[in-house]
Coordinates of C-alpha atoms and ligand atoms in Angstrom, one line a residue:
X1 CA 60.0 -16.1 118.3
X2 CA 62.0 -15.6 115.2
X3 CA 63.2 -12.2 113.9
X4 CA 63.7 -10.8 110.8
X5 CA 67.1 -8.9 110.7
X6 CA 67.2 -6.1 108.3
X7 CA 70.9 -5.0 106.9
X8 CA 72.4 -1.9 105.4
X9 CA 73.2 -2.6 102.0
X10 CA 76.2 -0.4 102.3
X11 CA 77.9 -2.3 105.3
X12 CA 75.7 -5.3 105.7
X13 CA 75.7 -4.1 109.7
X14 CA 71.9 -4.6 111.3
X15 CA 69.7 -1.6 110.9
X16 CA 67.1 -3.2 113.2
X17 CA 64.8 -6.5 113.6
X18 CA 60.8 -7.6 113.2
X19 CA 59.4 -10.3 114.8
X20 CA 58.6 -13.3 111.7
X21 CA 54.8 -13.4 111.3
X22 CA 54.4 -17.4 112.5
X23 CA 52.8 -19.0 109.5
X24 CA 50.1 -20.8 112.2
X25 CA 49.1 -17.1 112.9
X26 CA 47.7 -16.1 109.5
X27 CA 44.2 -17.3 109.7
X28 CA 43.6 -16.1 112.3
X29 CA 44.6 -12.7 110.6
X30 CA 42.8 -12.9 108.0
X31 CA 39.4 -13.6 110.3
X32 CA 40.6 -10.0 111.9
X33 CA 40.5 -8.7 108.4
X34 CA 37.0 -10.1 107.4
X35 CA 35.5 -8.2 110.6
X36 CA 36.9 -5.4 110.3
X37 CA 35.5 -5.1 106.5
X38 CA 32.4 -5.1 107.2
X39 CA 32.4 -1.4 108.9
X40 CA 35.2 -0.2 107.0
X41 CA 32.6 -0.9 103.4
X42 CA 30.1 0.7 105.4
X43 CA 32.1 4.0 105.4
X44 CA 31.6 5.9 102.6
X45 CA 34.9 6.9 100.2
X46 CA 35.1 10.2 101.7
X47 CA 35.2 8.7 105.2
X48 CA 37.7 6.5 104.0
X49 CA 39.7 9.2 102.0
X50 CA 39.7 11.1 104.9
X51 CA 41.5 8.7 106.7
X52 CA 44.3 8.5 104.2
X53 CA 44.5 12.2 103.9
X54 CA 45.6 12.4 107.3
X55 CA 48.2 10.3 107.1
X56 CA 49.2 12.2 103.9
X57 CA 50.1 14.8 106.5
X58 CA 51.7 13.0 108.7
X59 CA 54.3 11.6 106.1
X60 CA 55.2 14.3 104.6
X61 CA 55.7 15.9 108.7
X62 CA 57.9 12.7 109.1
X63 CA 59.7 12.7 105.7
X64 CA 63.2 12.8 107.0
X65 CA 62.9 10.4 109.7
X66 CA 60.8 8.0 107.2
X67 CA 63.5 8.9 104.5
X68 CA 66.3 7.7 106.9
X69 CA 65.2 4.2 107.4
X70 CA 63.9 3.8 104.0
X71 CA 67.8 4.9 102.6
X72 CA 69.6 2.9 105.3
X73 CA 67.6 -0.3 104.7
X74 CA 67.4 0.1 101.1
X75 CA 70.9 1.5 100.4
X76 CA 69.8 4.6 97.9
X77 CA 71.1 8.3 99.1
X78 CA 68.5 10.0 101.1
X79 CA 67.8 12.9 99.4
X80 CA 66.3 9.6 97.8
X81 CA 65.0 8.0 100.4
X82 CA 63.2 11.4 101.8
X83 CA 62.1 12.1 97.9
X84 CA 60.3 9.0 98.1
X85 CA 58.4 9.5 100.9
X86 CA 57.7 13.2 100.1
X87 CA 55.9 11.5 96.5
X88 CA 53.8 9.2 98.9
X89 CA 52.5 11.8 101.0
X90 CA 51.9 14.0 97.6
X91 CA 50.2 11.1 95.8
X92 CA 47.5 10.5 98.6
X93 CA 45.0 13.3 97.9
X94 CA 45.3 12.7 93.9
X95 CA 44.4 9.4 94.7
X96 CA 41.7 9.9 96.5
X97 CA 39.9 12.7 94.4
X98 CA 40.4 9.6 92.0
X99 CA 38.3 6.7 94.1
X100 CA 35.8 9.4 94.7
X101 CA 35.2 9.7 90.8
X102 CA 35.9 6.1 90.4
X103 CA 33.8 4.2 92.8
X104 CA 30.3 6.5 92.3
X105 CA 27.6 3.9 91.3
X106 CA 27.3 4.0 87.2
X107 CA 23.9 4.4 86.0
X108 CA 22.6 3.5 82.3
X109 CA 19.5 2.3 80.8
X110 CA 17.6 1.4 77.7
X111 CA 13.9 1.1 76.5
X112 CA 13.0 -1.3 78.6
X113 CA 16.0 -1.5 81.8
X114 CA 17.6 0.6 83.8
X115 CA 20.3 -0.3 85.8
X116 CA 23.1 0.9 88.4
X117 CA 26.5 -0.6 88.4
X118 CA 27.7 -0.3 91.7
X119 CA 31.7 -0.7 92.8
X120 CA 31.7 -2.9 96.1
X121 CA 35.0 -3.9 97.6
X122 CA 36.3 -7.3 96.6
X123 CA 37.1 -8.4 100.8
X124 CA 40.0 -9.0 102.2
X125 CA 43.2 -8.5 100.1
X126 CA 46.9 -9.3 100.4
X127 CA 49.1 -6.9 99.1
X128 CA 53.1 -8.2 98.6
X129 CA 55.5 -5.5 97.9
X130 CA 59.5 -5.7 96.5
X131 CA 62.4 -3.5 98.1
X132 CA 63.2 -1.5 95.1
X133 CA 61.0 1.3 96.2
X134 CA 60.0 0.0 99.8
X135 CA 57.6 2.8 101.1
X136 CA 55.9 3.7 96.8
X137 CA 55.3 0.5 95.6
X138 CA 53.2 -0.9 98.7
X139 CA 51.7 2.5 98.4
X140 CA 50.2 2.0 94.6
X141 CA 48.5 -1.5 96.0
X142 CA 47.8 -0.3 99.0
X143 CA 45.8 3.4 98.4
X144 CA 43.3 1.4 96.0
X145 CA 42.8 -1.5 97.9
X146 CA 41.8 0.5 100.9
X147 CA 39.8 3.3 99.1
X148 CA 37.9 0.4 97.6
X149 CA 36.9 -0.4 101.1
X150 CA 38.6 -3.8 101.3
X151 CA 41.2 -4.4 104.6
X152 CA 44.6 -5.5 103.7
X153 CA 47.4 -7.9 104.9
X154 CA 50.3 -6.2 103.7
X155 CA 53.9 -8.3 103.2
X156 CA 56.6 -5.9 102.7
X157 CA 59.7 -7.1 101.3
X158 CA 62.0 -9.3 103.8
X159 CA 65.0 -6.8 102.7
X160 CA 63.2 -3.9 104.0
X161 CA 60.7 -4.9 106.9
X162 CA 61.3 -2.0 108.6
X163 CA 60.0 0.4 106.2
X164 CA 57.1 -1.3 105.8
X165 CA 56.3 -1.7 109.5
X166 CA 56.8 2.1 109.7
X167 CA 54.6 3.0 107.0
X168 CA 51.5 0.7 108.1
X169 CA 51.9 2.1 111.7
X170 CA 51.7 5.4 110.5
X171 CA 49.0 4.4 108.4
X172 CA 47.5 2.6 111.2
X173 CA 47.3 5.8 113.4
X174 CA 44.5 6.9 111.0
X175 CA 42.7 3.5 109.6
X176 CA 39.9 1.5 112.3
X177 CA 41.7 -1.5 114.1
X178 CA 42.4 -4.5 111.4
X179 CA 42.2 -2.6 108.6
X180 CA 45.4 -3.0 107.7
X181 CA 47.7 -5.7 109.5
X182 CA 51.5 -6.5 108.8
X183 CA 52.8 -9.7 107.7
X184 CA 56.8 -10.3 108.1
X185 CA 58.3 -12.7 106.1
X186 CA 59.9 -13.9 103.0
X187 CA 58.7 -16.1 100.8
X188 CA 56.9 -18.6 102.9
X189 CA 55.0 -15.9 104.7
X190 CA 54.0 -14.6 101.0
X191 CA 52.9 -18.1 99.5
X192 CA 51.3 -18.9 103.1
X193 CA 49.3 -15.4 102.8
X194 CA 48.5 -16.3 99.0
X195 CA 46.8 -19.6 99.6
X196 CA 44.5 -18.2 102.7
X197 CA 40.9 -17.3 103.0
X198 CA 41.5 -14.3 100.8
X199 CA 40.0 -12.8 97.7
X200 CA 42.3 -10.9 96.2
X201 CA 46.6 -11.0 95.8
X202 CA 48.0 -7.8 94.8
X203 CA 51.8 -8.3 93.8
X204 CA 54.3 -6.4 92.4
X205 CA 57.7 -8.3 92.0
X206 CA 59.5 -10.8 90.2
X207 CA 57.9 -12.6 86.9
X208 CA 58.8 -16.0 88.5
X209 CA 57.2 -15.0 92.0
X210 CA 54.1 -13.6 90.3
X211 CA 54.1 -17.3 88.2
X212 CA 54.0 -19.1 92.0
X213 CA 51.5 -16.8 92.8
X214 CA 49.1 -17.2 90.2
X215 CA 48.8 -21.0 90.6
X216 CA 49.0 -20.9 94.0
X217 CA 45.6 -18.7 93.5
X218 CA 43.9 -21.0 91.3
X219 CA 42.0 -23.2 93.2
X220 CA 40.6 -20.6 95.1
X221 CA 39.9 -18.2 91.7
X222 CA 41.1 -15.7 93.7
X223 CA 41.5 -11.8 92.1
X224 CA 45.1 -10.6 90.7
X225 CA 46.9 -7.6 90.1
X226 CA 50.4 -8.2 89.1
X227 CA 52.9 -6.0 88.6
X228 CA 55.9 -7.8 87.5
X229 CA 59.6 -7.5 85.9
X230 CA 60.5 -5.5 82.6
X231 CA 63.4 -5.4 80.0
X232 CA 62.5 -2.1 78.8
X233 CA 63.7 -0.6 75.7
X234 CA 65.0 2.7 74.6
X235 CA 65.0 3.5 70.8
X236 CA 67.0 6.3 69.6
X237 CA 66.3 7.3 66.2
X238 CA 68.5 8.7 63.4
X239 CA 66.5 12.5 64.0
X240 CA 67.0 12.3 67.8
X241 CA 68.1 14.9 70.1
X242 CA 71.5 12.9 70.7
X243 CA 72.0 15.0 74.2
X244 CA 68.3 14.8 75.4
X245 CA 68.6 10.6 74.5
X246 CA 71.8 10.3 76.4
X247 CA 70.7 12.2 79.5
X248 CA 67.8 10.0 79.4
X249 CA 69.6 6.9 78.7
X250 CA 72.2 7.1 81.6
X251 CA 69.4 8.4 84.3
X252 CA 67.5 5.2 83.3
X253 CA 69.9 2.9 83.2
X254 CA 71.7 3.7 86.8
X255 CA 69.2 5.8 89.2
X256 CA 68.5 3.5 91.8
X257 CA 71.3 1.5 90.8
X258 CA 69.8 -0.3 88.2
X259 CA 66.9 -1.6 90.4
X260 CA 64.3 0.1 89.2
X261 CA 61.2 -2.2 87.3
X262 CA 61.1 0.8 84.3
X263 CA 65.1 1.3 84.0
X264 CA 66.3 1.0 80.6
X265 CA 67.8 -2.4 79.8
X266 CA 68.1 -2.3 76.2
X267 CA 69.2 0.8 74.2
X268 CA 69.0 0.6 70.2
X269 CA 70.6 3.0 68.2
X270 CA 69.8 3.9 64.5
X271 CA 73.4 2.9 63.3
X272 CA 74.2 6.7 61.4
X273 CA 74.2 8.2 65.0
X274 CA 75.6 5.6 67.6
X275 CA 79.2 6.8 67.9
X276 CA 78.2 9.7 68.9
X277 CA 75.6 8.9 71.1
X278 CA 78.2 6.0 72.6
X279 CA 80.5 9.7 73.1
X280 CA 77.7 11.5 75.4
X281 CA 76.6 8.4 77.0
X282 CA 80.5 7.8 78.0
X283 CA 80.8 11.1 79.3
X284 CA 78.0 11.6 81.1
X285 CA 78.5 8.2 83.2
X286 CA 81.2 10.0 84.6
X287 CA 78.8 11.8 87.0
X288 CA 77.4 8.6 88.5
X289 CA 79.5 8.5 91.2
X290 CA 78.7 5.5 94.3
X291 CA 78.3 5.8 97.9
X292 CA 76.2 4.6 100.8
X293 CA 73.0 6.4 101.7
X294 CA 74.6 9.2 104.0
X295 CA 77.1 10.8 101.1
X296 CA 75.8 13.7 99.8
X297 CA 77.9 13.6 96.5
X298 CA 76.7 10.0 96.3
X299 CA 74.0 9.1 93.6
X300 CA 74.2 5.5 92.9
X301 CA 73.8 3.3 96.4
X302 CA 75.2 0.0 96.7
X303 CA 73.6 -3.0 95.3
X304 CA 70.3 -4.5 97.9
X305 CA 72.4 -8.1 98.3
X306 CA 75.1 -10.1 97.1
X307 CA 72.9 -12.2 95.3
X308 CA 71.5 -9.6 93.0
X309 CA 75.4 -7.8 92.6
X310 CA 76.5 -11.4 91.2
X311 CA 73.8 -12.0 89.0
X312 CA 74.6 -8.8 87.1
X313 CA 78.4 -9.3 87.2
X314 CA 77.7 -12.7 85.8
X315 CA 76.0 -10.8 82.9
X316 CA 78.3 -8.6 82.6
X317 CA 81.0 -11.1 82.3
X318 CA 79.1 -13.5 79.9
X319 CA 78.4 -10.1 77.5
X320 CA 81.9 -9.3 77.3
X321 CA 82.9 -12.9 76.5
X322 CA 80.4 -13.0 73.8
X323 CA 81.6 -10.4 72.1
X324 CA 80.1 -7.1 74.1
X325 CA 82.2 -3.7 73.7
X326 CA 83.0 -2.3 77.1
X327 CA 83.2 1.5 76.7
X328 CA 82.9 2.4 80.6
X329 CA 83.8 1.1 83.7
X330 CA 86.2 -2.1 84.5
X331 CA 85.9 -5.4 86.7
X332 CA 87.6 -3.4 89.7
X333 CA 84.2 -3.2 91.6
X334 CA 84.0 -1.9 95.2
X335 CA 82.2 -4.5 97.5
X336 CA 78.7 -4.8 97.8
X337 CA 78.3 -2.1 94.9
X338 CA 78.5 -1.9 91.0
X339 CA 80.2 0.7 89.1
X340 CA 77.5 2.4 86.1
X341 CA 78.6 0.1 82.9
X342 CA 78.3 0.6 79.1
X343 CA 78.2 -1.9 76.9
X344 CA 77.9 -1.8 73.1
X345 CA 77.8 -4.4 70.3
X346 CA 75.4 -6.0 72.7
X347 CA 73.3 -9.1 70.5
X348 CA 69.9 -10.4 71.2
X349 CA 71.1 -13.9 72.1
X350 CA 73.0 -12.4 75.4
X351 CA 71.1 -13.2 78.5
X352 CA 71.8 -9.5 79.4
X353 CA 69.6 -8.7 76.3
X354 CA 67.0 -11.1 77.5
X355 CA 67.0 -11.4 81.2
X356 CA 66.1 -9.1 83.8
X357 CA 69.5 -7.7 84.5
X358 CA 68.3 -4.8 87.7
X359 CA 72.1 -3.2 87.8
X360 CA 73.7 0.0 86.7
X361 CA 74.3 -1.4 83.1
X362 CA 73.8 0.1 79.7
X363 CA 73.3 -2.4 77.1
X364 CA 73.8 -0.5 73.1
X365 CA 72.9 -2.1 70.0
X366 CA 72.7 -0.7 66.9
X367 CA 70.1 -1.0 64.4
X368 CA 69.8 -0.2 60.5
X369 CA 66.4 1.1 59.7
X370 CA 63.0 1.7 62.3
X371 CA 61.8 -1.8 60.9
X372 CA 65.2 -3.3 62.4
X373 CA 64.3 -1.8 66.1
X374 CA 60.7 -3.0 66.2
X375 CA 61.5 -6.5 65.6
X376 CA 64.3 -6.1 68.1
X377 CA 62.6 -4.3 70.6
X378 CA 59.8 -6.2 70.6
X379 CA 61.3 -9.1 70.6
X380 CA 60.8 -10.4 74.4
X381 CA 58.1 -12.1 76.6
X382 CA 58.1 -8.4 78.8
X383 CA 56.2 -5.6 78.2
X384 CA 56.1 -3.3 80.9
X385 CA 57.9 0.4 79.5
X386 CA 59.1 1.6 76.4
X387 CA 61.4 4.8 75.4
X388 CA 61.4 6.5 71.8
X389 CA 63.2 9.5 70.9
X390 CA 63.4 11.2 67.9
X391 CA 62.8 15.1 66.8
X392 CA 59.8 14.1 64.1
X393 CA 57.7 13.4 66.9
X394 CA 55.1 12.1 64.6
X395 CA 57.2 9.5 63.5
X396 CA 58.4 9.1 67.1
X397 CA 54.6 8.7 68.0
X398 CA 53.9 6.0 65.2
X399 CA 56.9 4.1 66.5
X400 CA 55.6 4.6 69.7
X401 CA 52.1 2.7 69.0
X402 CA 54.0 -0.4 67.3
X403 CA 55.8 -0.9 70.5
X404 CA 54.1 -4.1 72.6
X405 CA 55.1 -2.6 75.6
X406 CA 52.0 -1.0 78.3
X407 CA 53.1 2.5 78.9
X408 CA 55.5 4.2 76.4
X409 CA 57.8 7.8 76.2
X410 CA 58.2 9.7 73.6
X411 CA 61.5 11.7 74.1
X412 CA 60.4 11.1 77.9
X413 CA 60.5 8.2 80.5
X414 CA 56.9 5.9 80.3
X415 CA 55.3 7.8 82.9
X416 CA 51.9 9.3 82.4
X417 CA 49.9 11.2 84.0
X418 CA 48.1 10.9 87.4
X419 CA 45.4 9.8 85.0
X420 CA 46.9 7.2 83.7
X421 CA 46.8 3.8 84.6
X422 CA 50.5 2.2 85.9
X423 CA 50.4 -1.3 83.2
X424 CA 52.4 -3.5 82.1
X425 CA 51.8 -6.2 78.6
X426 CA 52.9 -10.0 78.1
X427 CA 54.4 -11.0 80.7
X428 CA 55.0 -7.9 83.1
X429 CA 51.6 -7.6 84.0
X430 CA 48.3 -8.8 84.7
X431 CA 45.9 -6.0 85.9
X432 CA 46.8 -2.9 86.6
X433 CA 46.4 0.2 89.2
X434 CA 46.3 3.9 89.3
X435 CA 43.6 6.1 87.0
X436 CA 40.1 5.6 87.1
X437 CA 40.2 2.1 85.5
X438 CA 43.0 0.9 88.0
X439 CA 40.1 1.1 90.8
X440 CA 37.9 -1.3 89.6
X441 CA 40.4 -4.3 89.6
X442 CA 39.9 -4.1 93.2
X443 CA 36.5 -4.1 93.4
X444 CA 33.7 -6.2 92.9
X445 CA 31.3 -5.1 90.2
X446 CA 27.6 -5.6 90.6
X447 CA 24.7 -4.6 88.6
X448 CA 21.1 -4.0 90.0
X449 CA 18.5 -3.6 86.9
X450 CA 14.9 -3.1 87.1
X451 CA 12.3 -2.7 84.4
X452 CA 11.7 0.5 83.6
X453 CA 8.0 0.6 83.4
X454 CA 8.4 -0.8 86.9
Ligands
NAD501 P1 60.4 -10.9 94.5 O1 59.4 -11.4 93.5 O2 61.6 -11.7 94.8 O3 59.7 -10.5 95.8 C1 58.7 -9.6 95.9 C2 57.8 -9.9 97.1 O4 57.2 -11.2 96.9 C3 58.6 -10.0 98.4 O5 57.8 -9.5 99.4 C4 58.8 -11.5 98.6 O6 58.9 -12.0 99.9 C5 57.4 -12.1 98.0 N1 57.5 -13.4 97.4 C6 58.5 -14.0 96.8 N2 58.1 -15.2 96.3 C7 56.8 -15.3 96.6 C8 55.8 -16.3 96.3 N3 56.1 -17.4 95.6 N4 54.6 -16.1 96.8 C9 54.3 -15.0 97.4 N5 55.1 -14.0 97.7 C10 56.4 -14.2 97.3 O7 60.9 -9.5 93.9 P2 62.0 -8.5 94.5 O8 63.3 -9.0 94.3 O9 61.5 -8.0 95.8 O10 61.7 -7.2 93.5 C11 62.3 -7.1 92.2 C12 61.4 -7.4 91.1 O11 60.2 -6.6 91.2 C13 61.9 -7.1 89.8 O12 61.6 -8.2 88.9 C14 61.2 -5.9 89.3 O13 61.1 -5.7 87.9 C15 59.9 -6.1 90.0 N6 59.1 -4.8 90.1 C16 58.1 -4.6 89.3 C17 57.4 -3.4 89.4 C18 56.2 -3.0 88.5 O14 55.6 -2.0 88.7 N7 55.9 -3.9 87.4 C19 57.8 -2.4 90.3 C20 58.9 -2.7 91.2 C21 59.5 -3.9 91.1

């Protein structure tokens, strides 16, 4: 049997093992999954919410152990790592008032038909997570999936199995047997799951994964939710509150070191303001200070591999030697971790303008005019968040609604609210979850009509 060993970030000592899910053993998961459907779709939502709810409690009783692994596997400080697992348990009964309203049959009619849309489950569906947010993000594919009354084959991330196998068995201490089965793995184990007997791949990762994934689904037409990379901008207009922008700016460029799918990649300034807003940004970076998950005073974690740390040193490097401005921090990085980094006279041809970069790095350019920042913001193949602030919200609102990205702040991060659907445009995303509308991607639509003289 082979093991999948899970490291701390911070040290890169073993925080504990999984058995690897043999490849030869997935079919025969899957058939688990299809029997176990059929009585799980028998249950109504409320049977099914009332499953969930329970384990609601049970997280948030089990935060701090929970919120230990998940910040020693994952590297962020655990008043983190607990914070995340306190938003799960919080985010279950929202979510389930949600499927209630969501999956009631729909009827309509006309002069001659009536008819009843009903919202049956899809089957059996694979959900595949990433390690940024190892216990939230399988948690947005998983709550619908389930509610929907489909059974799941989840694949956490192979940096942070562990999580993932605590947060399905406590799941599991609630949910009928098969409902909801682990599969440990990288990449293989995902592709492997992708091209089985199932009818429905929820993803949320990479762009280039998310490519593999959707070919790998075609022959099968299977269903897909993907939720994939971002190069979100922040526009700072000449009206904005400079403090308010700069506070926003830093928190989005370095919580979570960086690795967060919604962190700001890309800041334009209108050009009248950006020295001072380069001043604030500057000194508030000061603040960031780095540590591994058990230092209080910590609030940036170390970087989840080697790999991704050199991939955004490399940017880093190749900015500078284009022509980038460094205004904070230096090339004396601590092992394993990434000091927070500003950068300004940033250009669109730099990859760290283009690319995913996923690190602690602020990336400035300055713009003359709101015409100037559309075409710049705009100009890239992802389209998952957006930031605009300004004190004329109007304005701020109209820049707002030429912006291609799915979910955009004004003078706030791109969250909405609990109504609100979590989406991504171009090439970030393809389907969506959360709100009302988020439910039905994992369901199968049918409509029953009759005549109505009948
Ligand atoms: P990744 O794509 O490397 O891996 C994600 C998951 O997919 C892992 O479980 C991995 O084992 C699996 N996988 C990899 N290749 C696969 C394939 N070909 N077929 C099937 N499964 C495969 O991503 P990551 O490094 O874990 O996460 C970082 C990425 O996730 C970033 O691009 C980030 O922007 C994105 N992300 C997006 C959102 C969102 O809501 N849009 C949220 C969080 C993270």
């Amino acid at each position: 049997m082979s093991y999948l060993i899970s490291l701390n970030p911070a040290t890169g000592e073993p925080v504990g093992e999984v058995p690897t899910t043999p490849l030869e053993a997935i079919p025969a998961m899957v058939c688990a999954a299809r029997d176990a459907q059929v009585e799980w779709s028998h249950l109504s939502v409320e049977e099914r919410g009332h499953c969930l709810l329970q384990a609601a409690r049970a997280l948030e009783d089990e935060a701090p152990e929970l919120g230990e692994l998940l910040s020693q596997e994952m590297g962020k400080p655990l008043r983190k790592g607990i914070g995340e697992v306190r938003f799960c348990a919080a985010s279950i009964a929202p979510r389930v008032k949600q499927a209630l309203a969501a999956l009631q049959p729909r009827l309509s009619a006309d002069e001659d038909t009536a008819s009843t849309v009903y919202y049956d489950p899809l089957g059996v569906c694979a959900v595949i997570s990433p390690w940024n947010y190892p216990m939230s993000m399988p948690q947005w594919m998983l709550l619908p999936a389930l509610l929907c009354g489909n059974t799941v084959l989840f694949k956490p991330s192979e940096e942070t199995p562990l999580t993932g196998q605590a947060y399905a068995e406590l799941l599991n201490r609630f949910l009928p047997r098969n409902v909801l089965q682990v599969v440990q793995g990288a990449e293989q184990q995902g592709r492997s799951l992708v091209e089985a007997d199932i009818n429905m791949v929820a993803f949320t990762g990479s762009r280039e994964a998310g490519r593999d994934i959707m070919a790998r689904s075609a022959p099968g037409l299977k269903r897909l939710m993907l939720e994939l990379g971002g190069k979100d901008p922040l526009l700072v207009l000449d009206d904005a509150d400079l403090d308010a922008a700069a506070e926003f700016a830093c928190a989005s460029s370095f919580e979570n070191s960086g690795q967060a799918c919604v962190s700001t990649e890309r800041v334009y300034v209108d050009r009248q303001v950006a020295t001072c807003f380069e001043q604030r940004v500057v000194r508030l970076a000061d603040g960031y200070s780095l540590g591994p998950w058990h230092d209080a005073r910590a609030r940036l974690g170390p970087m989840i591999h080697e790999r991704q740390r050199q991939h955004v040193l490399d940017q880093i490097a190749a900015a500078l030697a284009a022509g980038a401005r460094r205004l904070y921090g230096d090339d004396d990085h601590p092992p394993r971790y990434i000091k927070p980094t500003i950068l300004a006279d940033c250009t669109p041809d730099m990859a760290i303008m283009r690319d995913e970069t996923f690190g602690p790095v602020m990336c400035i350019q300055a713009f003359d005019g709101i015409d100037e920042a559309l075409r710049l913001a705009n100009d890239t193949d992802y389209g998952l968040g957006a930031v605009v602030f300004g004190e004329d919200e109007e304005q701020a609102w109209q820049v707002a609604r030429h912006l291609g990205a799915g979910m955009i702040g004004v003078n706030k991060s791109c969250f909405g609210t609990v109504e609100c659907p979590w989406v991504g445009a171009r090439q970030s995303g393809y389907g969506y979850h959360g709100s009302v509308e988020g439910f039905h991607q994992f369901c199968q639509l049918r409509v029953i009509s009759k005549s109505k003289d009948s």
